[in-house]
Short mmCIF file of C-alpha atoms in Angstrom, two decimals:
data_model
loop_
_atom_site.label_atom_id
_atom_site.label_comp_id
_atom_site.label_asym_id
_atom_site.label_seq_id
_atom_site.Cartn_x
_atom_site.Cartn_y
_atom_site.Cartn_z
CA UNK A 6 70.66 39.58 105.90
CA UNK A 7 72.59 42.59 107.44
CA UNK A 8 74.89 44.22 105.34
CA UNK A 9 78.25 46.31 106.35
CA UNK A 10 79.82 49.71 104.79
CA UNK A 11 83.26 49.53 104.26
CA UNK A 12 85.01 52.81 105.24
CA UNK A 13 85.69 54.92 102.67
CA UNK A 14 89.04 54.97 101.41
CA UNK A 15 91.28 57.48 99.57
CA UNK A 16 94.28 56.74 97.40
CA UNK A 17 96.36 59.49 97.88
CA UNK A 18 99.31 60.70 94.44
CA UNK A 19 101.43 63.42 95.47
CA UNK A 20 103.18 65.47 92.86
CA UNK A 21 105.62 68.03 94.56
CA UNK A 22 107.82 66.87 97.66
CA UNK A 23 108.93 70.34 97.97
CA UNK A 24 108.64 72.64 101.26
CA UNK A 25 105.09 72.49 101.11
CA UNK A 26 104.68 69.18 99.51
CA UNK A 27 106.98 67.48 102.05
CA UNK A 28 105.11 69.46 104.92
CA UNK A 29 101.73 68.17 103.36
CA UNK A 30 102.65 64.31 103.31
CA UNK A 31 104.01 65.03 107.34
CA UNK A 32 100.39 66.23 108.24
CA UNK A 33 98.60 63.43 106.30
CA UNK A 34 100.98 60.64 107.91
CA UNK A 35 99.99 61.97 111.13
CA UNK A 36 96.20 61.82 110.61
CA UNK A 37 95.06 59.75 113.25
CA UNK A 38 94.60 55.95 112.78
CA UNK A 39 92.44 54.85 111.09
CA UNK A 40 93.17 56.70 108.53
CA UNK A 41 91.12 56.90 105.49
CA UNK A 42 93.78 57.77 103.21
CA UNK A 43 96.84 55.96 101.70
CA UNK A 44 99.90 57.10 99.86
CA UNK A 45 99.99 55.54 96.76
CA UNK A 46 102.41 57.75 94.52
CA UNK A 47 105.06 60.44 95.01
CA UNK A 48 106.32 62.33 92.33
CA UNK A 49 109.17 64.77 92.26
CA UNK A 50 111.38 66.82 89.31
CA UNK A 51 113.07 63.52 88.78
CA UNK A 52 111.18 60.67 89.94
CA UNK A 53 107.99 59.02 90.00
CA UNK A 54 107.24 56.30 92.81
CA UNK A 55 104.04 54.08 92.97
CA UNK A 56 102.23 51.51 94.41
CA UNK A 57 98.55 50.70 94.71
CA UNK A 58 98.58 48.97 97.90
CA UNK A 59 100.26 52.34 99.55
CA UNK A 60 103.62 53.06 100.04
CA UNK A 61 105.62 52.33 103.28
CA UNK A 62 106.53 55.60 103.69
CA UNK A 63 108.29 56.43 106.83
CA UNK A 64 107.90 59.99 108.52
CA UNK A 65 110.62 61.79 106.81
CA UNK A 66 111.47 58.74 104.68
CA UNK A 67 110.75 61.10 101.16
CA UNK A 68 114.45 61.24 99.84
CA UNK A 69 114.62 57.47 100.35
CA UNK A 70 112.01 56.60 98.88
CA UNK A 71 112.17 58.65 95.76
CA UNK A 72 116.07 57.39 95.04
CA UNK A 73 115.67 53.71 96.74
CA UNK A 74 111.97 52.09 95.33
CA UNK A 75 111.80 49.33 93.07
CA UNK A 76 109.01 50.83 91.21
CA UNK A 77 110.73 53.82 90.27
CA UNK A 78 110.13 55.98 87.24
CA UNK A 79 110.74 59.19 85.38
CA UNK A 80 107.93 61.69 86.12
CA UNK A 81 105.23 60.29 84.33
CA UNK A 82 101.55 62.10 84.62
CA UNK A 83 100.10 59.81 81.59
CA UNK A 84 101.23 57.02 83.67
CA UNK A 85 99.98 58.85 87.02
CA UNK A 86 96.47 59.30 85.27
CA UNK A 87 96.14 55.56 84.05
CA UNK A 88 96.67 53.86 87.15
CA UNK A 89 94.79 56.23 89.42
CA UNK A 90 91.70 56.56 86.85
CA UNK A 91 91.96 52.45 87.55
CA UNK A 92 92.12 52.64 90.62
CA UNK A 93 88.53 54.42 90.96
CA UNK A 94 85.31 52.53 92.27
CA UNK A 95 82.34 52.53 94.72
CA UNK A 96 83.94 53.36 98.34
CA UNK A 97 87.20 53.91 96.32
CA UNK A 98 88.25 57.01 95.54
CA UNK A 99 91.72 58.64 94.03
CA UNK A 100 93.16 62.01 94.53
CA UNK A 101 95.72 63.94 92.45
CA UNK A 102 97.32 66.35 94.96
CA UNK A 103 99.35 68.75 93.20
CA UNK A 104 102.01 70.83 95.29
CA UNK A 105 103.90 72.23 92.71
CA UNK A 106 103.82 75.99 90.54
CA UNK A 107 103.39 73.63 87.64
CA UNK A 108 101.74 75.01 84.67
CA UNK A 109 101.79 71.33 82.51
CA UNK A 110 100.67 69.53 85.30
CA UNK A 111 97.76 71.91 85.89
CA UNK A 112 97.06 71.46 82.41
CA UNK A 113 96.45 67.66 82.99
CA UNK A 114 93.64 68.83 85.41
CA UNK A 115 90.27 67.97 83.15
CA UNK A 116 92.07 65.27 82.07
CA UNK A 117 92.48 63.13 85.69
CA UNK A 118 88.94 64.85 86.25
CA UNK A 119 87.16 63.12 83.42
CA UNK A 120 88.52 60.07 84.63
CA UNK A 121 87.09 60.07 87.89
CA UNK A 122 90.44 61.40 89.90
CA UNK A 123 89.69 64.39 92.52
CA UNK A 124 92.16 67.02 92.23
CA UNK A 125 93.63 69.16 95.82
CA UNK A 126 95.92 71.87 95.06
CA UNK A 127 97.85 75.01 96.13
CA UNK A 128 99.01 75.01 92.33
CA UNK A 129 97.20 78.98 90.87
CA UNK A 130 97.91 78.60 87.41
CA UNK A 131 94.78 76.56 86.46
CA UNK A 132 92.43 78.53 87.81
CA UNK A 133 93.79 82.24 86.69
CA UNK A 134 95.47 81.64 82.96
CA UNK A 135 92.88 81.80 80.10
CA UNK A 136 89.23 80.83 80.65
CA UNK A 137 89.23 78.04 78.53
CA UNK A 138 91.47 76.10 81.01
CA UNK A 139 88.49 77.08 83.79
CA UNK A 140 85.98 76.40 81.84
CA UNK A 141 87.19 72.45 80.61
CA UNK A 142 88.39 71.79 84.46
CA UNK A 143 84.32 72.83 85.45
CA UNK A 144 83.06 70.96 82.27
CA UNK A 145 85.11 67.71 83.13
CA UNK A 146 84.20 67.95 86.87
CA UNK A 147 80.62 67.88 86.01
CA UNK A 148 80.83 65.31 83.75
CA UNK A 149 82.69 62.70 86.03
CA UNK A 150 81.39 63.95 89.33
CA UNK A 151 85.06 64.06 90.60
CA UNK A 152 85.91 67.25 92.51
CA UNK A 153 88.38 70.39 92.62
CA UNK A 154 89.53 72.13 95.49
CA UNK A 155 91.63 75.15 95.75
CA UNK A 156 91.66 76.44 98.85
CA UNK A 157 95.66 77.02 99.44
CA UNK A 158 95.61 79.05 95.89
CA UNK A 159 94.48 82.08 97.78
CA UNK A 160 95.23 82.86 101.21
CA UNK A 161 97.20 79.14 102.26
CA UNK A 162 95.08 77.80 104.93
CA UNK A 163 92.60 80.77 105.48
CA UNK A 164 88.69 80.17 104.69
CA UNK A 165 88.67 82.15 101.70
CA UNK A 166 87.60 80.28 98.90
CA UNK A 167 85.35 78.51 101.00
CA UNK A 168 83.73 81.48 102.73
CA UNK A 169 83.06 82.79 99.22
CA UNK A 170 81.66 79.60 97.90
CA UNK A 171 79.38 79.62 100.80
CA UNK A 172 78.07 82.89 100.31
CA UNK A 173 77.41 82.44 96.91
CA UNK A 174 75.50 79.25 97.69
CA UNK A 175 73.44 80.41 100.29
CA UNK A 176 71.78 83.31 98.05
CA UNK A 177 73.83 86.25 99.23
CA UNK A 178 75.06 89.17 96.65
CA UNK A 179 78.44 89.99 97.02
CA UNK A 180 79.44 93.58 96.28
CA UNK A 181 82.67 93.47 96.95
CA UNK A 182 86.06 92.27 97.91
CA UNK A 183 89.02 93.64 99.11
CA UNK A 184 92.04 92.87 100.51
CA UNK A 185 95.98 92.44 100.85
CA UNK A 186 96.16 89.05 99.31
CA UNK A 187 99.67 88.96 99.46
CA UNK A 188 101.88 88.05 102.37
CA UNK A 189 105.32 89.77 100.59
CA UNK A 190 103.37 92.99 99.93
CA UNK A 191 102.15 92.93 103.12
CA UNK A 192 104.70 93.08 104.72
CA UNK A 193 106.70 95.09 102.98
CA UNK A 194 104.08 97.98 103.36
CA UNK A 195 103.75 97.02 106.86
CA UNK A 196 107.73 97.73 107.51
CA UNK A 197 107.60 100.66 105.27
CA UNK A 198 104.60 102.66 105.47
CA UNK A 199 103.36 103.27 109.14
CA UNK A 200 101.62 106.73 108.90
CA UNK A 201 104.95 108.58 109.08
CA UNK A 202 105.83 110.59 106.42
CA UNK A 203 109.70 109.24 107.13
CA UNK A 204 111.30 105.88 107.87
CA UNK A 205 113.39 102.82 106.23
CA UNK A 206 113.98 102.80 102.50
CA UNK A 207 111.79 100.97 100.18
CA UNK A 208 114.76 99.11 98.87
CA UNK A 209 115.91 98.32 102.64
CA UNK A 210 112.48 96.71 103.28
CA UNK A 211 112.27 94.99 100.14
CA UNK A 212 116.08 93.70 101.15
CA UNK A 213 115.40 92.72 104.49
CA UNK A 214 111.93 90.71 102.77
CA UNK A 215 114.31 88.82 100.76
CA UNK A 216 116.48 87.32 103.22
CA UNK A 217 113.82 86.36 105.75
CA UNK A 218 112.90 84.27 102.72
CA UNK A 219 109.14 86.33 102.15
CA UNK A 220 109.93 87.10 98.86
CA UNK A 221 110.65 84.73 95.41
CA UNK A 222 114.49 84.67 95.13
CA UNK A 223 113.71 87.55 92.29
CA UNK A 224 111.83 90.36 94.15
CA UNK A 225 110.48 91.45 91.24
CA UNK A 226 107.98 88.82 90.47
CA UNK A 227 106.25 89.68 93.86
CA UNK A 228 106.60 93.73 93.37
CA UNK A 229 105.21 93.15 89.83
CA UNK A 230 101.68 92.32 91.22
CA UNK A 231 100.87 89.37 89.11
CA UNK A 232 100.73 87.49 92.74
CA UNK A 233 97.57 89.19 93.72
CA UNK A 234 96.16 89.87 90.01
CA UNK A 235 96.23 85.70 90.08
CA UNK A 236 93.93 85.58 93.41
CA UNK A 237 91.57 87.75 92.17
CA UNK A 238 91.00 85.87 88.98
CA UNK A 239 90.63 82.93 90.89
CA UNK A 240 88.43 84.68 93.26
CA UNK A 241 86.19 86.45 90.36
CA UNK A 242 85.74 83.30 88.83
CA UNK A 243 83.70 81.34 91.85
CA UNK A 244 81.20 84.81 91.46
CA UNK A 245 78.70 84.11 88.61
CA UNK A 246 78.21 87.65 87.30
CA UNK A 247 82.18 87.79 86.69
CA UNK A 248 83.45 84.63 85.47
CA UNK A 249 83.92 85.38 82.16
CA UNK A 250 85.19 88.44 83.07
CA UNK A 251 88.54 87.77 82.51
CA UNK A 252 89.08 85.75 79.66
CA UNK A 253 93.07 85.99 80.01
CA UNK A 254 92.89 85.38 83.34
CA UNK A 255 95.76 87.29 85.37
CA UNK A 256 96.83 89.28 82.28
CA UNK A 257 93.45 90.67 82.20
CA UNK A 258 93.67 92.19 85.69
CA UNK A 259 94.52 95.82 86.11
CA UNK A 260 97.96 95.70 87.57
CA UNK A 261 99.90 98.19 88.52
CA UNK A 262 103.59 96.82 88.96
CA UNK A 263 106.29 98.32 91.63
CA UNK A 264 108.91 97.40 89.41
CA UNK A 265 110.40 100.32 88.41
CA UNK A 266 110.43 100.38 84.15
CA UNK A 267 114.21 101.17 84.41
CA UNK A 268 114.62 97.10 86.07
CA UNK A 269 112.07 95.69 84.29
CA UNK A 270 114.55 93.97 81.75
CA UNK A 271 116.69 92.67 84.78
CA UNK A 272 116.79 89.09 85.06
CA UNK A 273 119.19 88.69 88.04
CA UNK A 274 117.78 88.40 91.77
CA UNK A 275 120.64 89.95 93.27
CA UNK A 276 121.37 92.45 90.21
CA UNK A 277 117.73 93.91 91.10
CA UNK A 278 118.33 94.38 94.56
CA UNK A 279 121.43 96.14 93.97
CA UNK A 280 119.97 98.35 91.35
CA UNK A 281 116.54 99.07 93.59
CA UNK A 282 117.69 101.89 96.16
CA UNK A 283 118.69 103.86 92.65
CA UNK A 284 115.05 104.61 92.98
CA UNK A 285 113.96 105.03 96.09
CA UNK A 286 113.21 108.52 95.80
CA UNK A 287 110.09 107.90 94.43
CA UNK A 288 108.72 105.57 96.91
CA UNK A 289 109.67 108.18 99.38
CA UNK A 290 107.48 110.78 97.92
CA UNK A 291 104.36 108.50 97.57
CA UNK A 292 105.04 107.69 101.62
CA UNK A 293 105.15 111.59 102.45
CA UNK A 294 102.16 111.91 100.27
CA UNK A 295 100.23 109.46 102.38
CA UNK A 296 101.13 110.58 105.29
CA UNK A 297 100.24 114.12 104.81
CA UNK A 298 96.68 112.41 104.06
CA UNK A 299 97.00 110.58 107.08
CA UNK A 300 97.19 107.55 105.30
CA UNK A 301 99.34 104.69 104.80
CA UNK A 302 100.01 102.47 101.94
CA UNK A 303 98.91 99.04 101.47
CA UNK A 304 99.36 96.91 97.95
CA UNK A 305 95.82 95.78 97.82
CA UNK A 306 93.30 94.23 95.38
CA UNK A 307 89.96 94.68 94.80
CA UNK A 308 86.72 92.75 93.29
CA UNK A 309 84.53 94.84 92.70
CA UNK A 310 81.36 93.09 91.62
CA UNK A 311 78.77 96.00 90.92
CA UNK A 312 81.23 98.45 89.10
CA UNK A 313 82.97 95.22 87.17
CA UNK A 314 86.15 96.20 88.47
CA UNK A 315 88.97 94.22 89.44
CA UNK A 316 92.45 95.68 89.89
CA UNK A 317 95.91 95.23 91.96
CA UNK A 318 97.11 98.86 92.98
CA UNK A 319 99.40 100.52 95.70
CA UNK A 320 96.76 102.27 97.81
CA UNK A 321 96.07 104.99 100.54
CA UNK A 322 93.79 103.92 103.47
CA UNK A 323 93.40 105.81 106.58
CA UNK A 324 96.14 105.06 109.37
CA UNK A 325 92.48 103.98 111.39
CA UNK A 326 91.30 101.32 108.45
CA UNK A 327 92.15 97.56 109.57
CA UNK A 328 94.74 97.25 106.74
CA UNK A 329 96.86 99.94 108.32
CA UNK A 330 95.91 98.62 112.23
CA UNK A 331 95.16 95.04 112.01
CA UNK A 332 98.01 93.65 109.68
CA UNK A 333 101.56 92.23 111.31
CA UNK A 334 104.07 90.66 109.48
CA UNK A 335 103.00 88.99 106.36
CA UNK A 336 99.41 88.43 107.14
CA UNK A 337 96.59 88.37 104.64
CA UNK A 338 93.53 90.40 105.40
CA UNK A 339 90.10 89.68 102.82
CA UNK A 340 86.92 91.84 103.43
CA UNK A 341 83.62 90.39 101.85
CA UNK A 342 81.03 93.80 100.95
CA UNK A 343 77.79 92.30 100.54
CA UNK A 344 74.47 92.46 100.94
CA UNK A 345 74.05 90.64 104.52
CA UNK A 346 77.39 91.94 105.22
CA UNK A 347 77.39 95.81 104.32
CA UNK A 348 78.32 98.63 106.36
CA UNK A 349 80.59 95.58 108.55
CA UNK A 350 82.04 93.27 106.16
CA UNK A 351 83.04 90.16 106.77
CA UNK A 352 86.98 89.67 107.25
CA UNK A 353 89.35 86.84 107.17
CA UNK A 354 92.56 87.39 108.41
CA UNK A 355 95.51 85.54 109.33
CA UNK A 356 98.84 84.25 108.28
CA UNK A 357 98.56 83.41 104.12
CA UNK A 358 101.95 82.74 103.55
CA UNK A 359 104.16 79.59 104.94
CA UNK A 360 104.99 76.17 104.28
CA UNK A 361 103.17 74.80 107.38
CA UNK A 362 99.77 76.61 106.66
CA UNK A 363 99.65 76.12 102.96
CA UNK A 364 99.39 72.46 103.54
CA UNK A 365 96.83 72.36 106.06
CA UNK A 366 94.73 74.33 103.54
CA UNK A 367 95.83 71.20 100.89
CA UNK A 368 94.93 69.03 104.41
CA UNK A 369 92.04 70.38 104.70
CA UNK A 370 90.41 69.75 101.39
CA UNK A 371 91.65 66.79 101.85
CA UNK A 372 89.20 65.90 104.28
CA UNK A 373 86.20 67.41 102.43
CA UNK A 374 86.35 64.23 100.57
CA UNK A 375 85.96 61.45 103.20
#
């Protein structure tokens, strides 16, 4: 007697409705029918909706829903975990996707892994604080068989991760990898250091960063590097030879901040940008510096697998390297050394910063699933 498959089908919790979480759940509704996923839980700052059966979520329907549903709670992870963990069986799977900066939920990770739950996130922190966090979200992944995927945490919806992973897989050695990871930085040192020993002042740039919305509301947590020194843990820790390298994660990065020591203690967005041309002088002398060299600056970061070296730095690179030619805007530009790619490395470039492709890297994991 014939039998028939059932499509697979994904229940789908989101936690984060934010710019990127909203933009996430307006892709995913517009998958085309027949869709293999369904909406089953939103949670915000302040609410928690659910429903196994899928909510009837209207294209941007989010605010309504979250204020207006019966089944309306506090935000609840414990509660998250126990329904979606039942939820789980053959041709059945769930998927935690987090789109928040959240720290405690990415703590939960092993936890909705062990119990079967897939996790999809743009979220960094579990994958570049301390190595025991890495090491329980691998352990409980192999132990369930449910999956993690990162993509977004690196370059938004640019093959990074992925590119990586399949180099490693296939049996290539990867020597090294560099790149401007950071779309802020990037443009920034884009705007401010052209091969010209003179031009705009770094606190102008910086400025100007701020209110086209490319930097955090405080500048300083993107000038302070810990940005890029969290995509190179995450980076160094899908190579073998390096991922105990860094057992503080992002802390144990060599970073050299931009924030000048005299600000450091400033807590005040608009206080630091106010404060920031007092010191402008010495970003000025680093420019004429470079340009003397015929060089530019770029904030970069580097893996570097055969010295065991992996730093965030301002650096100089000739005005005719692709980081000084190839970047516009905020772009993100990676360059994989290795041994089938040497003397021509391998590059992925492209916009990594931005609402729109940060969720189609969340999408797009997604999909690795069905």
């Amino acid at each position: 007697m014939a039998t028939s498959t059932s499509p697979k089908v994904l229940r789908v919790a989101v936690v984060g409705v934010g710019l990127v979480g909203s933009e996430f759940i307006r892709q995913l509704l517009a998958f085309p029918s027949p869709s293999p996923f369904r909406l089953v839980a939103l949670t915000s700052s302040t609410a928690t909706v659910f429903n196994p059966d899928g909510l009837a979520l209207a294209d941007g329907d989010l605010k309504q829903q979250l204020v207006g549903s019966p089944v309306r709670l506090k935000p609840d992870l414990p509660f998250l975990l126990r329904e979606l963990a039942a939820l789980v069986r053959p041709g059945q799977d769930a998927v935690l996707v987090d789109n928040t900066a959240s720290e405690e939920v990415a703590r939960h990770y092993p936890l909705f892994l062990r119990a079967g739950v897939h996790v999809v996130t743009p979220n960094k922190k579990a994958f570049s604080v301390e190595l025991g966090l890495y090491e329980r979200i691998l352990a409980a992944s192999l132990e369930s068989g449910a999956r993690f995927l990162n993509e977004a945490t690196v370059g938004a919806g640019l093959p990074v991760i992925s590119t990586l992973k399949d180099l490693v897989a296939t049996g290539d050695k990867v020597r090294k990898i560099e790149g401007v990871f950071s779309g802020t930085m990037s443009y920034i040192f884009n705007e401010y250091s052209t091969g010209k020993a003179e031009g705009p002042s770094f606190s102008s740039v910086v400025a100007t960063a701020r209110e086209k919305g490319y930097t955090e509301p405080h500048p300083a947590d993107d000038l302070n590097g810990a940005d890029v020194a969290r995509k190179l843990t995450i980076l160094s820790r899908c190579l073998p030879a390096l991922r105990g390298a860094l057992p503080e994660g992002y802390k144990s990065v060599s970073t050299h901040s931009l924030v000048p020591p005299e600000l450091a203690g400033v807590t005040s967005g608009d206080e630091f940008i106010t404060r920031l041309p007092e010191f402008d002088a010495r970003f000025e002398e680093m420019r004429a510096e470079a340009a003397r060299e015929g060089k530019v600056l770029r904030f970069a970061g580097v893996v570097d697998v055969e010295q065991g070296v992996i730093k965030a730095d301002l650096e100089k690179y000739s005005v005719t390297h692709p980081f000084a030619t190839a970047l516009g805007g905020s772009d993100n530009i990676i360059m994989f050394y290795t041994e089938r790619y040497g003397a021509r490395p391998l590059v992925v470039q492209g916009a990594g910063a931005g609402a729109a492709v940060t969720a189609m890297g969340v999408m797009s994991d997604l999909l690795k699933l069905v």
